[in-house]
Coordinates of C-alpha atoms in Angstrom, one line a residue:
Chain A
M289 CA 16.5 -25.6 46.3
K290 CA 17.3 -23.0 43.6
L291 CA 21.0 -23.8 43.4
S292 CA 20.3 -27.5 43.0
Y293 CA 17.9 -26.6 40.2
A294 CA 20.6 -24.6 38.4
I295 CA 23.2 -27.3 38.8
K296 CA 20.7 -29.9 37.5
R297 CA 19.9 -27.7 34.5
I298 CA 23.5 -27.1 33.7
G299 CA 24.1 -30.9 33.9
V300 CA 21.3 -31.4 31.3
F301 CA 23.0 -28.8 29.1
F302 CA 26.3 -30.7 29.2
L303 CA 24.4 -33.9 28.5
I304 CA 22.9 -32.3 25.4
I305 CA 26.3 -31.1 24.2
W306 CA 27.9 -34.5 24.8
L307 CA 25.1 -36.3 23.0
A308 CA 25.2 -33.9 20.1
V309 CA 28.9 -34.2 19.7
T310 CA 28.9 -37.9 19.9
L311 CA 26.0 -38.2 17.5
N312 CA 27.7 -35.9 15.2
F313 CA 30.9 -38.0 15.4
G314 CA 29.1 -41.3 15.2
L315 CA 26.4 -40.9 12.6
P316 CA 28.6 -40.3 9.6
R317 CA 30.9 -43.2 10.6
M318 CA 28.0 -45.6 11.0
M319 CA 26.4 -44.8 7.7
P320 CA 27.2 -46.8 4.6
G321 CA 29.3 -45.1 1.9
D322 CA 32.8 -43.7 2.4
P323 CA 33.0 -39.9 1.7
I324 CA 36.7 -40.2 0.7
E325 CA 35.9 -42.9 -1.9
Q326 CA 33.1 -40.8 -3.2
R327 CA 35.4 -37.8 -3.5
L328 CA 38.1 -39.9 -5.2
A329 CA 35.5 -41.2 -7.7
L330 CA 34.6 -37.6 -8.5
I331 CA 38.2 -36.7 -9.0
T332 CA 38.9 -39.7 -11.3
A333 CA 35.8 -38.8 -13.3
F334 CA 36.9 -35.2 -14.0
D335 CA 40.7 -35.1 -13.7
E336 CA 42.6 -37.6 -15.8
Y337 CA 46.0 -36.4 -14.6
A338 CA 45.0 -36.8 -11.0
A339 CA 43.5 -40.2 -11.7
T340 CA 47.0 -41.7 -12.2
N341 CA 48.0 -41.5 -8.6
I342 CA 44.6 -41.7 -7.0
A343 CA 45.8 -44.0 -4.2
E344 CA 48.2 -41.4 -2.9
I345 CA 45.5 -38.7 -3.0
G346 CA 43.2 -41.0 -1.0
A347 CA 45.9 -41.7 1.6
S348 CA 46.7 -38.0 2.0
Y349 CA 43.0 -37.2 2.4
R350 CA 42.7 -39.9 5.1
K351 CA 45.7 -38.6 6.9
Q352 CA 44.4 -35.0 6.8
Y353 CA 41.1 -36.1 8.3
G354 CA 42.7 -38.5 10.7
L355 CA 40.7 -41.5 9.4
D356 CA 43.8 -43.7 9.4
K357 CA 43.8 -43.8 13.2
S358 CA 41.7 -46.0 15.5
L359 CA 38.1 -45.0 16.2
V360 CA 38.7 -44.2 19.9
N361 CA 41.7 -42.1 18.9
Q362 CA 39.5 -40.3 16.4
Y363 CA 36.8 -39.6 19.0
F364 CA 39.2 -37.9 21.4
T365 CA 40.9 -36.0 18.6
Y366 CA 37.5 -34.8 17.5
W367 CA 36.8 -33.4 21.0
A368 CA 40.2 -31.8 21.2
D369 CA 39.8 -30.2 17.8
L370 CA 36.3 -28.8 18.7
F371 CA 37.8 -27.2 21.8
R372 CA 40.2 -25.4 19.6
G373 CA 37.4 -24.3 17.3
D374 CA 38.8 -26.6 14.6
M375 CA 36.0 -28.3 12.7
G376 CA 38.2 -29.8 10.0
V377 CA 38.6 -28.6 6.4
S378 CA 36.0 -28.5 3.6
M379 CA 36.2 -31.2 1.0
S380 CA 34.7 -29.2 -1.9
D381 CA 36.9 -26.2 -1.3
F382 CA 39.9 -28.2 -0.1
P383 CA 41.6 -27.1 2.2
Q384 CA 39.5 -24.1 3.4
P385 CA 38.7 -24.6 7.1
V386 CA 35.0 -25.4 7.9
A387 CA 35.0 -22.8 10.7
Q388 CA 36.0 -20.1 8.3
K389 CA 33.2 -21.0 5.9
I390 CA 30.6 -21.1 8.6
S391 CA 31.6 -17.8 10.2
A392 CA 31.4 -16.1 6.8
A393 CA 27.8 -17.3 6.4
M394 CA 26.6 -16.7 10.0
P395 CA 26.2 -12.9 10.0
W396 CA 23.8 -13.2 7.0
T397 CA 21.5 -15.7 8.7
I398 CA 21.6 -14.1 12.2
G399 CA 20.9 -10.7 10.7
L400 CA 18.0 -11.8 8.5
I401 CA 16.3 -14.2 10.8
T402 CA 16.7 -12.3 14.0
V403 CA 15.1 -9.2 12.5
A404 CA 12.3 -11.2 10.9
T405 CA 11.6 -13.2 14.1
I406 CA 11.4 -10.1 16.2
L407 CA 9.2 -8.3 13.8
A408 CA 6.9 -11.3 13.4
F409 CA 6.7 -11.5 17.2
A410 CA 5.9 -7.8 17.6
I411 CA 3.3 -7.7 14.9
G412 CA 1.7 -11.0 15.9
S413 CA 1.6 -10.3 19.6
L414 CA 0.1 -6.9 19.2
M415 CA -2.5 -8.3 16.9
G416 CA -3.3 -11.1 19.3
A417 CA -3.5 -8.8 22.2
L418 CA -6.0 -6.5 20.4
L419 CA -8.0 -9.6 19.5
A420 CA -8.7 -10.1 23.2
W421 CA -9.5 -6.4 23.7
K422 CA -13.3 -5.7 23.5
R423 CA -13.1 -2.3 21.9
A424 CA -10.4 -3.2 19.4
V425 CA -11.4 -6.6 18.3
K426 CA -13.6 -5.4 15.4
Y427 CA -10.6 -3.9 13.7
V428 CA -8.3 -6.9 14.0
L429 CA -10.9 -9.7 13.4
P430 CA -11.1 -9.3 9.6
V431 CA -7.4 -9.7 9.0
M432 CA -6.9 -12.6 11.4
P433 CA -8.2 -15.4 9.1
I434 CA -5.7 -14.2 6.4
F435 CA -2.8 -14.5 8.9
M436 CA -4.1 -17.9 10.1
V437 CA -4.2 -19.3 6.6
L438 CA -0.7 -17.9 5.9
S439 CA 0.6 -19.5 9.0
A440 CA -0.5 -22.9 7.8
I441 CA 1.5 -22.6 4.5
P442 CA 5.1 -23.8 4.7
Y443 CA 7.2 -20.6 4.8
F444 CA 9.4 -21.7 1.8
L445 CA 6.4 -22.1 -0.4
L446 CA 5.3 -18.6 0.7
G447 CA 8.7 -17.5 -0.3
L448 CA 8.2 -18.9 -3.9
L449 CA 4.9 -17.1 -4.2
L450 CA 6.5 -13.8 -3.0
I451 CA 9.3 -14.1 -5.5
F452 CA 6.7 -14.6 -8.2
S453 CA 4.6 -11.6 -7.1
F454 CA 7.2 -9.0 -6.1
A455 CA 10.3 -10.0 -8.1
L456 CA 8.8 -11.2 -11.3
V457 CA 5.3 -9.8 -11.9
Y458 CA 6.1 -6.6 -10.2
T459 CA 9.9 -6.2 -10.2
I460 CA 10.1 -4.3 -6.9
F461 CA 12.6 -6.5 -5.1
P462 CA 15.6 -8.6 -6.4
L463 CA 15.1 -12.3 -7.1
G464 CA 17.6 -13.6 -4.6
G465 CA 21.0 -13.4 -3.1
G466 CA 22.2 -11.3 -0.2
I467 CA 23.6 -8.2 -1.9
K468 CA 23.9 -6.9 -5.4
I469 CA 26.3 -9.0 -7.5
G470 CA 29.8 -7.6 -7.4
M471 CA 29.2 -5.5 -4.3
A472 CA 31.0 -6.3 -1.0
P473 CA 29.1 -6.2 2.2
S474 CA 30.1 -3.1 4.2
W475 CA 28.5 -0.3 6.3
E476 CA 28.4 2.1 3.4
W477 CA 25.0 3.5 2.5
E478 CA 24.7 1.9 -0.9
A479 CA 25.6 -1.6 0.5
V480 CA 23.2 -1.3 3.4
V481 CA 20.4 -0.4 1.0
S482 CA 21.2 -3.3 -1.2
I483 CA 21.3 -5.7 1.7
F484 CA 18.0 -4.4 3.0
K485 CA 16.4 -4.8 -0.4
H486 CA 17.6 -8.3 -0.8
G487 CA 16.5 -9.3 2.7
M488 CA 13.0 -7.9 2.3
L489 CA 11.3 -10.8 0.6
P490 CA 12.9 -13.6 2.7
A491 CA 12.1 -11.7 5.9
L492 CA 8.5 -11.1 4.6
S493 CA 8.0 -14.8 4.0
I494 CA 9.0 -15.6 7.6
I495 CA 7.0 -12.7 9.1
L496 CA 3.8 -13.6 7.2
S497 CA 4.0 -17.3 8.0
S498 CA 4.7 -16.9 11.7
A499 CA 2.8 -13.8 12.8
G500 CA -0.5 -15.7 13.0
M501 CA 1.0 -18.2 15.5
W502 CA 2.3 -15.5 17.8
G503 CA -1.1 -13.8 17.6
L504 CA -3.0 -17.0 18.6
G505 CA -0.6 -17.5 21.6
M506 CA -1.0 -13.9 22.7
R507 CA -4.7 -13.9 22.4
A508 CA -5.0 -17.0 24.7
L509 CA -2.7 -15.3 27.3
M510 CA -4.7 -12.1 27.2
V511 CA -8.0 -13.8 27.7
T512 CA -6.8 -15.4 30.9
N513 CA -5.8 -12.0 32.2
Q514 CA -9.3 -10.5 31.8
G515 CA -11.4 -10.6 34.9
E516 CA -8.3 -10.7 37.2
D517 CA -8.4 -8.4 40.2
F518 CA -5.7 -6.1 39.1
M519 CA -7.6 -5.4 35.8
H520 CA -10.7 -4.4 37.8
L521 CA -8.5 -2.2 40.0
A522 CA -7.0 -0.5 37.0
E523 CA -10.5 0.2 35.6
A524 CA -11.8 1.3 39.0
K525 CA -9.0 3.8 39.3
G526 CA -10.2 5.3 36.0
L527 CA -6.9 4.9 34.2
P528 CA -6.8 5.7 30.5
E529 CA -7.6 2.8 28.3
S530 CA -4.2 2.8 26.6
R531 CA -2.5 2.6 29.9
I532 CA -4.7 -0.3 31.0
F533 CA -4.0 -2.1 27.8
F534 CA -0.2 -1.7 27.6
V535 CA 0.9 -1.6 31.2
Y536 CA -1.7 -3.8 32.9
A537 CA -3.0 -6.3 30.4
L538 CA -0.2 -6.7 27.9
R539 CA 2.7 -6.6 30.3
N540 CA 1.3 -9.3 32.5
A541 CA 0.5 -11.6 29.6
M542 CA 3.8 -11.1 28.0
L543 CA 6.1 -13.4 29.9
P544 CA 5.3 -16.8 28.2
Q545 CA 5.5 -15.0 24.9
I546 CA 9.0 -13.7 25.7
T547 CA 10.1 -17.1 26.7
A548 CA 8.8 -18.4 23.4
V549 CA 10.5 -15.8 21.4
A550 CA 13.8 -16.4 23.2
I551 CA 13.5 -20.1 22.4
S552 CA 12.7 -19.4 18.8
L553 CA 15.7 -17.1 18.6
G554 CA 17.8 -20.1 19.6
F555 CA 16.5 -21.9 16.5
V556 CA 17.3 -18.9 14.3
L557 CA 20.1 -20.7 12.6
S558 CA 18.2 -23.9 11.8
G559 CA 14.8 -22.4 11.1
S560 CA 15.8 -20.7 7.9
V561 CA 17.5 -23.4 5.9
L562 CA 14.8 -23.6 3.2
V563 CA 14.2 -19.8 3.0
E564 CA 17.8 -19.3 2.2
V565 CA 17.7 -22.1 -0.4
I566 CA 14.7 -20.6 -2.1
F567 CA 16.2 -17.1 -2.1
N568 CA 19.9 -18.2 -2.7
Y569 CA 20.6 -16.2 0.5
P570 CA 24.3 -16.6 1.4
G571 CA 23.7 -17.8 5.0
V572 CA 24.2 -21.0 6.9
G573 CA 21.2 -22.7 5.4
F574 CA 22.4 -22.1 1.9
L575 CA 25.9 -23.3 2.9
L576 CA 24.2 -26.5 4.2
K577 CA 22.4 -27.1 1.0
Q578 CA 25.6 -26.7 -1.0
A579 CA 27.4 -29.0 1.4
I580 CA 24.6 -31.6 1.0
S581 CA 24.7 -31.6 -2.8
G582 CA 28.6 -31.6 -2.7
K583 CA 28.6 -34.4 -0.1
D584 CA 30.9 -32.2 2.0
Y585 CA 30.4 -34.1 5.3
W586 CA 32.7 -32.0 7.4
V587 CA 30.8 -28.8 6.5
I588 CA 27.5 -30.5 7.3
Q589 CA 28.9 -31.7 10.6
G590 CA 30.2 -28.3 11.5
I591 CA 26.9 -26.6 10.8
V592 CA 24.9 -29.2 12.8
F593 CA 27.3 -28.8 15.7
I594 CA 27.0 -25.0 15.8
L595 CA 23.2 -25.3 15.6
I596 CA 22.9 -27.7 18.5
I597 CA 25.2 -25.5 20.6
S598 CA 23.2 -22.4 19.8
V599 CA 19.9 -24.1 20.7
G600 CA 21.3 -25.6 23.8
V601 CA 22.8 -22.4 25.1
T602 CA 19.6 -20.4 24.4
L603 CA 17.4 -22.9 26.3
L604 CA 19.9 -23.0 29.2
V605 CA 19.8 -19.2 29.4
V606 CA 16.0 -19.0 29.2
D607 CA 15.5 -21.7 31.9
L608 CA 18.0 -20.0 34.2
C609 CA 16.7 -16.5 33.7
L610 CA 12.9 -17.2 34.0
P611 CA 12.8 -17.6 37.8
L612 CA 14.6 -14.3 38.0
L613 CA 12.1 -12.5 35.7
D614 CA 9.0 -13.9 37.4
P615 CA 9.2 -14.8 41.1
R616 CA 6.1 -16.9 40.7
I617 CA 8.1 -19.5 38.8
N618 CA 10.0 -21.8 41.1
Y619 CA 11.1 -25.3 40.3
Q620 CA 10.8 -26.6 43.8
K621 CA 9.4 -30.1 44.4
K622 CA 6.4 -30.4 46.6
Chain B
M283 CA -16.7 -44.3 21.8
N284 CA -18.7 -41.5 23.1
F285 CA -16.0 -39.2 21.9
I286 CA -16.4 -40.2 18.2
K287 CA -20.1 -39.6 18.4
K288 CA -19.5 -36.2 20.0
A289 CA -16.8 -35.4 17.3
V290 CA -19.2 -36.3 14.5
I291 CA -21.9 -34.0 15.9
K292 CA -19.5 -31.3 16.5
S293 CA -18.0 -31.6 13.1
I294 CA -21.3 -30.8 11.6
V295 CA -21.6 -27.7 13.8
N296 CA -17.9 -26.9 13.7
Y297 CA -17.2 -25.4 10.3
K298 CA -13.4 -25.4 10.8
L299 CA -13.3 -29.2 11.2
T300 CA -15.7 -29.7 8.3
L301 CA -13.8 -27.4 6.0
G302 CA -10.4 -28.8 7.1
L303 CA -11.5 -32.4 6.6
F304 CA -13.0 -31.5 3.2
L305 CA -9.8 -29.9 2.0
C306 CA -7.8 -32.9 3.1
A307 CA -10.3 -35.2 1.4
V308 CA -9.9 -33.3 -1.8
V309 CA -6.2 -33.9 -1.9
V310 CA -6.5 -37.5 -0.9
L311 CA -9.1 -38.1 -3.6
F312 CA -7.0 -36.3 -6.1
G313 CA -4.1 -38.7 -5.4
V314 CA -6.1 -41.9 -5.1
V315 CA -8.7 -41.5 -7.8
G316 CA -6.6 -39.4 -10.1
P317 CA -4.6 -42.4 -11.7
A318 CA -8.0 -43.9 -12.8
F319 CA -8.7 -40.9 -14.9
Y320 CA -5.3 -39.9 -16.1
D321 CA -2.4 -41.9 -17.3
I322 CA 0.3 -41.3 -14.7
E323 CA 2.9 -43.1 -16.9
K324 CA 3.3 -39.7 -18.6
Q325 CA 5.3 -38.5 -15.6
E326 CA 8.4 -40.2 -17.0
V327 CA 11.2 -38.0 -18.3
G328 CA 10.7 -37.3 -22.0
A329 CA 7.0 -38.2 -22.1
G330 CA 6.5 -35.0 -24.2
M331 CA 8.4 -32.1 -25.6
P332 CA 10.0 -30.0 -22.8
M333 CA 8.4 -26.8 -21.5
L334 CA 5.0 -27.1 -23.3
E335 CA 2.3 -24.8 -22.2
P336 CA -1.0 -26.4 -21.1
S337 CA -2.9 -27.9 -24.0
S338 CA -5.6 -30.5 -24.5
E339 CA -3.0 -33.2 -24.6
Y340 CA -1.1 -32.0 -21.6
P341 CA -3.6 -30.2 -19.4
L342 CA -0.9 -28.8 -17.2
G343 CA 1.9 -28.7 -19.7
T344 CA 5.3 -30.3 -19.3
D345 CA 8.5 -29.4 -17.4
A346 CA 12.0 -28.9 -18.6
Q347 CA 12.6 -32.6 -18.9
G348 CA 9.4 -33.3 -20.8
R349 CA 7.5 -34.7 -17.8
D350 CA 3.7 -34.3 -17.9
V351 CA 3.1 -32.0 -14.9
L352 CA -0.5 -33.2 -14.2
A353 CA 0.6 -36.9 -14.2
W354 CA 3.6 -36.0 -12.1
V355 CA 1.5 -34.2 -9.4
I356 CA -1.1 -37.0 -9.4
A357 CA 1.7 -39.6 -8.9
G358 CA 3.5 -37.5 -6.3
T359 CA 0.5 -36.8 -4.0
P360 CA -0.1 -40.3 -2.6
A361 CA 3.6 -40.8 -2.0
T362 CA 3.8 -37.6 0.0
L363 CA 0.6 -38.5 1.9
R364 CA 2.0 -41.9 2.8
I365 CA 5.2 -40.5 4.2
G366 CA 3.3 -38.0 6.3
L367 CA 0.7 -40.5 7.6
L368 CA 3.2 -43.2 8.4
A369 CA 5.6 -40.8 10.2
G370 CA 2.6 -39.2 12.0
I371 CA 1.3 -42.5 13.2
L372 CA 4.7 -43.7 14.3
G373 CA 5.5 -40.4 16.0
V374 CA 2.2 -40.4 18.0
V375 CA 2.4 -44.1 18.9
I376 CA 6.0 -43.8 20.2
G377 CA 5.2 -40.5 21.9
A378 CA 2.1 -42.0 23.5
V379 CA 3.9 -45.2 24.7
V380 CA 6.7 -43.1 26.2
A381 CA 4.1 -40.7 27.8
F382 CA 2.0 -43.5 29.3
V383 CA 5.0 -45.3 30.7
A384 CA 6.6 -42.1 32.1
G385 CA 3.4 -40.6 33.4
F386 CA 1.9 -43.7 34.8
Y387 CA 4.9 -45.2 36.6
G388 CA 6.6 -42.0 37.6
G389 CA 9.7 -42.2 39.7
W390 CA 13.1 -42.8 38.0
V391 CA 11.5 -44.1 34.8
D392 CA 9.7 -40.8 34.4
T393 CA 12.9 -38.9 35.2
I394 CA 15.0 -40.7 32.6
L395 CA 12.3 -40.5 29.9
R396 CA 11.7 -36.8 30.6
I397 CA 15.4 -35.9 30.4
L398 CA 15.7 -37.9 27.1
T399 CA 12.7 -36.1 25.7
D400 CA 14.0 -32.7 26.8
V401 CA 17.5 -33.4 25.4
L402 CA 16.1 -34.6 22.0
I403 CA 13.7 -31.8 21.7
T404 CA 16.6 -29.3 21.7
V405 CA 18.2 -31.1 18.7
P406 CA 17.1 -29.2 15.6
G407 CA 15.2 -32.0 13.9
I408 CA 15.8 -31.0 10.3
L409 CA 19.5 -31.2 10.8
I410 CA 19.7 -34.7 12.1
L411 CA 17.3 -35.6 9.3
V412 CA 19.7 -34.0 6.9
I413 CA 22.6 -36.0 8.2
A414 CA 20.7 -39.2 8.2
A415 CA 19.1 -38.7 4.8
S416 CA 22.2 -37.5 3.1
M417 CA 24.2 -40.5 4.2
L418 CA 21.8 -43.2 3.2
E419 CA 22.2 -44.4 -0.4
V420 CA 18.7 -45.4 -1.2
V421 CA 15.8 -43.7 0.6
T422 CA 12.4 -45.4 0.5
I423 CA 9.1 -44.1 1.7
E424 CA 9.2 -46.2 4.8
L425 CA 12.8 -45.3 5.6
M426 CA 11.9 -41.6 5.2
A427 CA 8.9 -42.0 7.5
I428 CA 11.1 -43.7 10.1
I429 CA 13.8 -41.0 10.0
I430 CA 11.2 -38.3 10.4
A431 CA 9.2 -40.2 13.1
S432 CA 12.4 -40.7 15.1
L433 CA 12.4 -37.0 15.8
A434 CA 8.7 -36.3 15.8
W435 CA 7.6 -38.2 19.0
M436 CA 8.8 -35.7 21.6
G437 CA 6.1 -33.2 21.1
P438 CA 3.2 -35.7 21.5
A439 CA 5.1 -37.3 24.4
R440 CA 5.2 -34.1 26.4
V441 CA 1.6 -33.2 25.8
I442 CA 0.2 -36.6 26.5
R443 CA 2.4 -37.1 29.6
S444 CA 1.0 -34.0 31.3
Q445 CA -2.5 -35.4 30.7
V446 CA -1.6 -38.8 32.0
L447 CA -0.3 -37.2 35.2
V448 CA -3.7 -35.5 35.7
L449 CA -5.7 -38.7 35.0
R450 CA -3.6 -40.8 37.2
E451 CA -4.9 -39.1 40.2
K452 CA -8.6 -39.6 39.2
L453 CA -10.8 -41.7 41.4
F454 CA -11.7 -44.3 38.7
V455 CA -8.0 -45.1 38.3
D456 CA -7.8 -45.7 42.0
V457 CA -10.9 -47.9 41.9
S458 CA -9.5 -50.1 39.1
R459 CA -6.2 -50.3 40.8
L460 CA -7.8 -51.4 44.1
S461 CA -9.9 -54.0 42.3
G462 CA -6.7 -55.6 41.2
E463 CA -6.5 -54.8 37.5
P464 CA -3.1 -55.1 36.0
D465 CA -1.3 -51.9 35.1
W466 CA -1.4 -52.4 31.3
K467 CA -5.1 -52.8 31.5
I468 CA -5.5 -49.6 33.5
V469 CA -3.4 -47.7 31.0
F470 CA -5.0 -49.0 27.9
L471 CA -8.6 -49.5 29.0
E472 CA -9.1 -46.8 31.6
V473 CA -6.6 -44.0 30.9
A474 CA -6.1 -44.1 27.1
P475 CA -9.8 -43.9 26.1
N476 CA -10.1 -40.7 28.1
L477 CA -7.3 -39.2 26.2
M478 CA -8.7 -40.0 22.7
P479 CA -9.4 -36.3 21.9
F480 CA -5.8 -35.4 22.8
L481 CA -4.4 -38.4 20.9
L482 CA -6.4 -37.4 17.8
A483 CA -5.4 -33.8 18.0
S484 CA -1.7 -34.6 18.5
F485 CA -2.0 -37.1 15.6
V486 CA -3.2 -34.4 13.2
S487 CA -0.5 -32.0 14.2
A488 CA 2.1 -34.8 14.0
V489 CA 1.0 -35.6 10.5
A490 CA 1.3 -31.9 9.5
G491 CA 4.7 -31.7 11.1
A492 CA 5.9 -34.8 9.4
L493 CA 4.7 -33.6 6.0
L494 CA 6.5 -30.3 6.6
A495 CA 9.7 -32.1 7.4
S496 CA 9.4 -34.6 4.5
I497 CA 8.7 -31.9 2.0
G498 CA 11.5 -29.8 3.4
L499 CA 13.9 -32.7 3.0
E500 CA 12.8 -33.4 -0.5
V501 CA 13.1 -29.7 -1.5
L502 CA 16.7 -30.0 -0.3
G503 CA 17.1 -33.0 -2.6
L504 CA 17.2 -35.6 0.1
G505 CA 14.0 -37.5 -0.6
P506 CA 13.4 -40.8 -2.3
A507 CA 15.1 -40.0 -5.6
H508 CA 13.4 -42.8 -7.6
L509 CA 9.9 -41.9 -6.6
A510 CA 7.7 -38.9 -7.5
T511 CA 6.8 -36.8 -4.4
L512 CA 5.4 -33.3 -4.2
G513 CA 8.6 -32.0 -2.5
Q514 CA 10.7 -33.5 -5.2
I515 CA 8.7 -31.6 -7.9
I516 CA 9.4 -28.4 -6.0
F517 CA 13.1 -29.4 -5.8
W518 CA 13.2 -29.6 -9.7
V519 CA 11.2 -26.3 -9.8
D520 CA 14.1 -24.7 -7.9
F521 CA 16.8 -26.6 -9.8
Y522 CA 15.6 -25.5 -13.2
N523 CA 14.4 -22.0 -12.1
A524 CA 10.9 -22.7 -13.3
L525 CA 9.9 -19.4 -11.7
L526 CA 12.3 -17.3 -13.9
R527 CA 11.2 -19.2 -17.0
G528 CA 7.6 -18.1 -16.4
A529 CA 6.4 -21.8 -16.3
W530 CA 3.5 -21.1 -14.0
W531 CA 1.8 -24.4 -15.1
W532 CA 4.8 -26.2 -13.7
W533 CA 5.4 -24.6 -10.3
G534 CA 1.8 -23.7 -9.6
P535 CA 0.1 -27.1 -9.3
P536 CA 2.4 -28.8 -6.8
I537 CA 2.4 -25.7 -4.6
L538 CA -1.3 -25.4 -4.8
V539 CA -1.8 -29.1 -3.7
V540 CA 0.6 -28.7 -0.8
I541 CA -1.1 -25.4 0.3
I542 CA -4.6 -27.0 0.2
L543 CA -3.3 -30.0 2.2
F544 CA -1.7 -27.8 4.8
V545 CA -4.6 -25.4 5.2
G546 CA -6.9 -28.4 5.6
L547 CA -4.7 -30.1 8.2
F548 CA -4.3 -26.8 10.1
L549 CA -8.0 -26.1 10.3
A550 CA -8.7 -29.7 11.4
S551 CA -6.0 -29.5 14.1
V552 CA -7.2 -26.1 15.4
A553 CA -10.8 -27.5 15.6
L554 CA -9.7 -30.8 17.3
D555 CA -7.6 -28.8 19.8
E556 CA -10.8 -26.8 20.7
I557 CA -12.8 -30.0 21.1
A558 CA -10.0 -31.6 23.2
N559 CA -9.4 -28.5 25.2
P560 CA -12.6 -26.5 25.6
R561 CA -10.7 -23.6 27.3
L562 CA -9.2 -22.7 23.9
K563 CA -12.7 -21.9 22.5
T564 CA -12.7 -18.7 20.5
R565 CA -14.4 -16.3 22.8
V566 CA -13.4 -12.8 23.5

């Protein structure tokens, strides 16, 4: 039964990919408004010399993007291009390849959001676990309402408030950006410190706004563990309290949380769009915002494609790995 | 309607629900009654000199384009609320219908709907919203709500479906089936009323989710451009660097209103979840 589950799950994965690619191909072509015409209008408005042979420019754009061919032809070309990692070229920075733009932005986003997500998860889970622990609850209870309220506030607004407090009123951290202006990202000490400083506030806004949710989830899981036989056994054996807490209670409650953090890591690229916009952080979200305001459809499409793939792959891996991690999970039908 | 009576009694006891509803009511009143006390026409560009600090004439000052901030926030609140409510209602209704059909009929209908839900839930919502919103030329409140709702129904659908599966096996459903009631009657008159707490709880969280999505889109500059909304004010705050200019009277109020609204909705949804699902009760 296990093999058939895996095959089914992989089938759903390909369905997701197919749907995503097709939507990505179809949506822009269904929408009113021709991006080429919009681009040409922009060129005519700003460049008098180019305006004289605008028809030719338009034709060469269409040829470049393959828009002069039939729709069916375009669809298959789109697939073939994707397999080669070719996502077209940017329109705002013609002719820089979209793939190049995205891969330059990705390390920023992955670095920032992965670290922030894991920290939020660790802090939140520990807090939640202590909340369900009789002898520790009195230390955690007072801070919990603060984290709960923070988790209700949209993270990008939290970001604005953090900028105001720690970059303007107290100038501890920089206002935005990914690294000091004029500095190139590298592994040298100075660059690393600068990257760290610039990442501090965006990361903090994510951690503060999500730690509360992790805490709530963990508390609920820990509560169900208490009163289980293995907990009584651990106490009866006279094990030290810290060992009971970490090895018996925490570890057994952890699995659903780990699933959840794995899934949210799949959303790393898309979860941060607005944080990056608020902090002018040079990642994928900021690129997306620029592409939107510049009507650079090929960049938008490329980013959306990468995001859907990353979420799809993560969910697939999580679903396939879970039965291996916990033998109690099986997907057999009754 | 036993549930409503219970909820009313509980809301008096349950301070989270009371406080949550109170905060939401403050924001709603601010947007609905506000225009009666303050001239929202002053939200137009050039209503005053740009970047004025708060004064008796402009209680919350003006922005970089001379818009009266107080009038702007008052005018933007109901628009934001309407998008959130409309999208929340649409999302829960679509989700509930899908869940009832899938859960009640089971079989291949359930399989297809479940796969569709699972597939769509993996699609990062905000991105499809970005594509759709960036390619439409004119975005109205209703259109915005529909775009958001089209990706907001999967959550409620999953939650409600699992509840329908439980209820389907209950004795009273068997009884009404044996007494020859048509399926739609069983679904709407027997099963649905038992799910009221769940429907209400998922409605509140759907509204909060829709508001978050709509404000996010507007901050990206993808909202209804011709209409004042709270997210749009924050877009201009970011656009004109109001933070750097020290214009606290400009960026503070819209953020404050949004925060009050979200904290209110959050408290209400936590409280409703507890009522719908007593196992979540805060006990240690």
